[in-house]
Amino acid sequence: MAGGATRKISAASARAHTRKAKQKTSFPLPSGMMRNMEALFGIVVLALIYRAIMPPPPKICGSPNGPLITAPRVKLSDGRYLAYKENGVPRDQAKHKFVFIHGFDCVRHDVALLTTTSPELMQSLGIYIVSIDRPGYGESDPHPKRTPKTLALDIEELADQLELGSKFYVMGFSMGGQAVWGLLKYIPHRLAGAILLTPVTNYWWGSFPANLTKQAYYEQLVQDQWTLRIAHYFPWLTYWWNTQKLFPSSSVATCSEDILLEQDRVLMPIFDSYQSKYRDLVRQQGDYESIHRDLMVGFGTWEFDPMELENPFPNGEGSVHIWQGDEDGHVPVILQRFIAKKLPWIHYHEMKGGGHMFPWAEGMGDKVMKTFLLGEPFAM
């Protein structure tokens, strides 16, 4: 009787049996397919990272779909073109011929001191100024391998093609002032004298004491500390850092007013009004080969230390002058003072209450030129 009895199946047993049956119908992905999917995911992530950190190619002036060429240009020995603009008295009538090097996020039209130097003084002293678009800016071709040395040699070629003579003066503002150190290093024999207007300093120049650079560095806005740190240690991330939206990037590149002190809050609108006529020209070939390249070159590892330079005019046949304001939110005055002490042959002029944009203060051009060319005492 026991062997032939019908077995009763509980509801719980039935459900358990059903679940087991369903589990048996599923099947795991083959291990090879899982590895392929993981690899594909990794490739997608890397592609997104690559896209974020790799800048787009520059829009070369005169190329298809590139900006138009409107400025006179010289062709350099490597095939690149350098755009320029002539100011002041005619070149063939000049007594003092200058090459001007513009600052960060500027072009050949931004000639510091030009608007504050009177036409009468320009005429009486025979001042001629040729201003350039630095590589990647305006209408000058980009130079992905740009260094302080290559820019110095570019300017020497320009001077030769324009027949400025065996010697000429050089003047630079901000990042352009920093570039003048390269000319003093590599072509001192071609210079009659040099003016550095609030030249940018590199925190990683070897002669600076560590405690001094630390003090100056941490006086900068936090966003600028990170911008410079990335430009120096991780230059390949410069494009990403300055285009990402997660954190604030360079206050200078974004034209933030947070970095401006008293005088600059007065003078910056004057400069902005002047530059507004050609603002679109500045980065028309792309941000990367203009302002981003400036950061990587200016705050990268240099092949020389400006504070180890020797006097290029040991016999007094020329002179080098630095003008610096003590309320400059862009360039730490304490570093400029140290440079002046390390290089006693520098004529250092510090302006009480002067900001970064001091060259645009009324009458400043006349004062600087009279001091530099005539030896008159400088007074703010």
PDB file of C-alpha atoms in Angstrom, residues 72-207:
ATOM      1  CA  PRO A  72      52.084  92.477 -43.190  1.00  0.00           C
ATOM      2  CA  ARG A  73      54.112  89.373 -42.360  1.00  0.00           C
ATOM      3  CA  VAL A  74      57.667  88.118 -42.734  1.00  0.00           C
ATOM      4  CA  LYS A  75      58.445  84.536 -43.681  1.00  0.00           C
ATOM      5  CA  LEU A  76      60.852  82.929 -41.232  1.00  0.00           C
ATOM      6  CA  SER A  77      63.556  80.406 -42.101  1.00  0.00           C
ATOM      7  CA  ASP A  78      61.423  77.448 -40.974  1.00  0.00           C
ATOM      8  CA  GLY A  79      58.506  78.502 -43.186  1.00  0.00           C
ATOM      9  CA  ARG A  80      56.336  80.073 -40.483  1.00  0.00           C
ATOM     10  CA  TYR A  81      55.002  83.611 -40.823  1.00  0.00           C
ATOM     11  CA  LEU A  82      55.297  86.377 -38.247  1.00  0.00           C
ATOM     12  CA  ALA A  83      52.798  89.265 -38.421  1.00  0.00           C
ATOM     13  CA  TYR A  84      53.801  92.789 -37.444  1.00  0.00           C
ATOM     14  CA  LYS A  85      52.620  96.399 -37.263  1.00  0.00           C
ATOM     15  CA  GLU A  86      54.712  99.568 -37.572  1.00  0.00           C
ATOM     16  CA  ASN A  87      54.153 102.527 -35.266  1.00  0.00           C
ATOM     17  CA  GLY A  88      55.768 105.919 -34.680  1.00  0.00           C
ATOM     18  CA  VAL A  89      57.990 107.730 -37.126  1.00  0.00           C
ATOM     19  CA  PRO A  90      58.830 106.157 -40.518  1.00  0.00           C
ATOM     20  CA  ARG A  91      61.423 103.407 -40.215  1.00  0.00           C
ATOM     21  CA  ASP A  92      63.956 105.150 -42.446  1.00  0.00           C
ATOM     22  CA  GLN A  93      63.761 108.324 -40.335  1.00  0.00           C
ATOM     23  CA  ALA A  94      63.994 106.672 -36.925  1.00  0.00           C
ATOM     24  CA  LYS A  95      66.732 107.388 -34.403  1.00  0.00           C
ATOM     25  CA  HIS A  96      65.550 104.753 -31.963  1.00  0.00           C
ATOM     26  CA  LYS A  97      64.094 101.519 -33.349  1.00  0.00           C
ATOM     27  CA  PHE A  98      62.135  99.270 -30.993  1.00  0.00           C
ATOM     28  CA  VAL A  99      60.677  95.784 -31.314  1.00  0.00           C
ATOM     29  CA  PHE A 100      57.689  95.461 -28.990  1.00  0.00           C
ATOM     30  CA  ILE A 101      56.550  92.097 -27.556  1.00  0.00           C
ATOM     31  CA  HIS A 102      52.944  91.980 -26.368  1.00  0.00           C
ATOM     32  CA  GLY A 103      51.580  90.310 -23.249  1.00  0.00           C
ATOM     33  CA  PHE A 104      49.264  87.404 -22.465  1.00  0.00           C
ATOM     34  CA  ASP A 105      46.020  87.315 -24.472  1.00  0.00           C
ATOM     35  CA  CYS A 106      47.036  90.308 -26.615  1.00  0.00           C
ATOM     36  CA  VAL A 107      48.180  91.060 -30.169  1.00  0.00           C
ATOM     37  CA  ARG A 108      50.361  93.470 -32.138  1.00  0.00           C
ATOM     38  CA  HIS A 109      47.885  96.310 -31.603  1.00  0.00           C
ATOM     39  CA  ASP A 110      48.407  96.196 -27.819  1.00  0.00           C
ATOM     40  CA  VAL A 111      51.551  98.306 -27.663  1.00  0.00           C
ATOM     41  CA  ALA A 112      51.958  99.284 -24.025  1.00  0.00           C
ATOM     42  CA  LEU A 113      53.091 102.935 -23.693  1.00  0.00           C
ATOM     43  CA  LEU A 114      52.091 103.813 -27.264  1.00  0.00           C
ATOM     44  CA  THR A 115      48.824 105.495 -26.253  1.00  0.00           C
ATOM     45  CA  THR A 116      50.515 107.310 -23.349  1.00  0.00           C
ATOM     46  CA  THR A 117      53.529 108.576 -25.317  1.00  0.00           C
ATOM     47  CA  SER A 118      52.863 111.924 -26.922  1.00  0.00           C
ATOM     48  CA  PRO A 119      53.248 112.276 -30.708  1.00  0.00           C
ATOM     49  CA  GLU A 120      55.542 115.232 -30.048  1.00  0.00           C
ATOM     50  CA  LEU A 121      57.961 113.090 -28.038  1.00  0.00           C
ATOM     51  CA  MET A 122      57.805 110.274 -30.592  1.00  0.00           C
ATOM     52  CA  GLN A 123      58.703 112.773 -33.298  1.00  0.00           C
ATOM     53  CA  SER A 124      61.429 114.634 -31.410  1.00  0.00           C
ATOM     54  CA  LEU A 125      63.191 111.453 -30.302  1.00  0.00           C
ATOM     55  CA  GLY A 126      62.612 109.672 -33.614  1.00  0.00           C
ATOM     56  CA  ILE A 127      60.917 106.656 -32.016  1.00  0.00           C
ATOM     57  CA  TYR A 128      59.866 103.784 -34.290  1.00  0.00           C
ATOM     58  CA  ILE A 129      58.140 100.725 -32.827  1.00  0.00           C
ATOM     59  CA  VAL A 130      57.422  97.515 -34.703  1.00  0.00           C
ATOM     60  CA  SER A 131      55.072  95.280 -32.734  1.00  0.00           C
ATOM     61  CA  ILE A 132      54.589  91.604 -33.490  1.00  0.00           C
ATOM     62  CA  ASP A 133      51.965  88.941 -33.011  1.00  0.00           C
ATOM     63  CA  ARG A 134      53.758  86.307 -30.993  1.00  0.00           C
ATOM     64  CA  PRO A 135      53.458  82.791 -32.516  1.00  0.00           C
ATOM     65  CA  GLY A 136      49.902  81.481 -32.284  1.00  0.00           C
ATOM     66  CA  TYR A 137      48.408  84.906 -31.638  1.00  0.00           C
ATOM     67  CA  GLY A 138      46.674  87.139 -34.161  1.00  0.00           C
ATOM     68  CA  GLU A 139      48.046  86.370 -37.603  1.00  0.00           C
ATOM     69  CA  SER A 140      51.392  84.778 -36.719  1.00  0.00           C
ATOM     70  CA  ASP A 141      51.625  81.047 -37.364  1.00  0.00           C
ATOM     71  CA  PRO A 142      51.621  78.799 -34.286  1.00  0.00           C
ATOM     72  CA  HIS A 143      54.865  77.221 -33.138  1.00  0.00           C
ATOM     73  CA  PRO A 144      54.185  74.022 -31.147  1.00  0.00           C
ATOM     74  CA  LYS A 145      57.868  73.837 -30.187  1.00  0.00           C
ATOM     75  CA  ARG A 146      58.064  77.445 -29.030  1.00  0.00           C
ATOM     76  CA  THR A 147      60.631  78.253 -26.335  1.00  0.00           C
ATOM     77  CA  PRO A 148      62.231  81.484 -25.076  1.00  0.00           C
ATOM     78  CA  LYS A 149      65.075  80.799 -27.505  1.00  0.00           C
ATOM     79  CA  THR A 150      62.924  80.267 -30.600  1.00  0.00           C
ATOM     80  CA  LEU A 151      61.073  83.539 -30.001  1.00  0.00           C
ATOM     81  CA  ALA A 152      64.369  85.403 -29.611  1.00  0.00           C
ATOM     82  CA  LEU A 153      65.564  84.005 -32.937  1.00  0.00           C
ATOM     83  CA  ASP A 154      62.215  84.862 -34.581  1.00  0.00           C
ATOM     84  CA  ILE A 155      62.665  88.486 -33.527  1.00  0.00           C
ATOM     85  CA  GLU A 156      66.229  88.550 -34.808  1.00  0.00           C
ATOM     86  CA  GLU A 157      64.983  87.326 -38.201  1.00  0.00           C
ATOM     87  CA  LEU A 158      62.267  89.969 -38.226  1.00  0.00           C
ATOM     88  CA  ALA A 159      64.812  92.684 -37.450  1.00  0.00           C
ATOM     89  CA  ASP A 160      67.043  91.512 -40.284  1.00  0.00           C
ATOM     90  CA  GLN A 161      64.240  91.351 -42.834  1.00  0.00           C
ATOM     91  CA  LEU A 162      63.014  94.817 -41.870  1.00  0.00           C
ATOM     92  CA  GLU A 163      66.606  96.079 -41.907  1.00  0.00           C
ATOM     93  CA  LEU A 164      66.494  97.554 -38.421  1.00  0.00           C
ATOM     94  CA  GLY A 165      70.281  97.609 -38.302  1.00  0.00           C
ATOM     95  CA  SER A 166      72.960  95.738 -36.392  1.00  0.00           C
ATOM     96  CA  LYS A 167      71.393  96.766 -33.079  1.00  0.00           C
ATOM     97  CA  PHE A 168      67.855  97.612 -31.989  1.00  0.00           C
ATOM     98  CA  TYR A 169      65.911  98.176 -28.781  1.00  0.00           C
ATOM     99  CA  VAL A 170      63.434  95.688 -27.377  1.00  0.00           C
ATOM    100  CA  MET A 171      60.460  96.344 -25.122  1.00  0.00           C
ATOM    101  CA  GLY A 172      58.063  93.797 -23.634  1.00  0.00           C
ATOM    102  CA  PHE A 173      54.990  93.933 -21.428  1.00  0.00           C
ATOM    103  CA  SER A 174      53.915  91.215 -18.952  1.00  0.00           C
ATOM    104  CA  MET A 175      54.479  87.836 -20.696  1.00  0.00           C
ATOM    105  CA  GLY A 176      56.198  89.837 -23.421  1.00  0.00           C
ATOM    106  CA  GLY A 177      58.452  91.330 -20.764  1.00  0.00           C
ATOM    107  CA  GLN A 178      59.315  87.818 -19.619  1.00  0.00           C
ATOM    108  CA  ALA A 179      60.228  86.988 -23.227  1.00  0.00           C
ATOM    109  CA  VAL A 180      62.842  89.765 -23.201  1.00  0.00           C
ATOM    110  CA  TRP A 181      64.991  87.579 -20.929  1.00  0.00           C
ATOM    111  CA  GLY A 182      65.334  85.200 -23.875  1.00  0.00           C
ATOM    112  CA  LEU A 183      66.684  87.987 -26.083  1.00  0.00           C
ATOM    113  CA  LEU A 184      69.144  89.039 -23.375  1.00  0.00           C
ATOM    114  CA  LYS A 185      70.312  85.420 -23.220  1.00  0.00           C
ATOM    115  CA  TYR A 186      70.471  84.445 -26.894  1.00  0.00           C
ATOM    116  CA  ILE A 187      70.959  87.631 -28.946  1.00  0.00           C
ATOM    117  CA  PRO A 188      72.498  90.209 -26.562  1.00  0.00           C
ATOM    118  CA  HIS A 189      74.885  91.303 -29.317  1.00  0.00           C
ATOM    119  CA  ARG A 190      71.898  92.573 -31.337  1.00  0.00           C
ATOM    120  CA  LEU A 191      70.421  94.750 -28.599  1.00  0.00           C
ATOM    121  CA  ALA A 192      70.922  98.454 -28.002  1.00  0.00           C
ATOM    122  CA  GLY A 193      68.878  98.318 -24.799  1.00  0.00           C
ATOM    123  CA  ALA A 194      65.818  96.697 -23.221  1.00  0.00           C
ATOM    124  CA  ILE A 195      62.670  97.733 -21.373  1.00  0.00           C
ATOM    125  CA  LEU A 196      60.775  95.158 -19.294  1.00  0.00           C
ATOM    126  CA  LEU A 197      57.350  96.392 -18.192  1.00  0.00           C
ATOM    127  CA  THR A 198      56.067  94.321 -15.243  1.00  0.00           C
ATOM    128  CA  PRO A 199      57.648  91.133 -16.667  1.00  0.00           C
ATOM    129  CA  VAL A 200      56.035  87.886 -15.539  1.00  0.00           C
ATOM    130  CA  THR A 201      58.210  85.769 -13.252  1.00  0.00           C
ATOM    131  CA  ASN A 202      58.489  81.987 -13.274  1.00  0.00           C
ATOM    132  CA  TYR A 203      58.221  80.503  -9.770  1.00  0.00           C
ATOM    133  CA  TRP A 204      60.493  77.632 -10.815  1.00  0.00           C
ATOM    134  CA  TRP A 205      63.554  79.701 -11.772  1.00  0.00           C
ATOM    135  CA  GLY A 206      66.341  78.121  -9.773  1.00  0.00           C
ATOM    136  CA  SER A 207      67.828  81.221  -8.137  1.00  0.00           C
TER     137      SER A 207
END
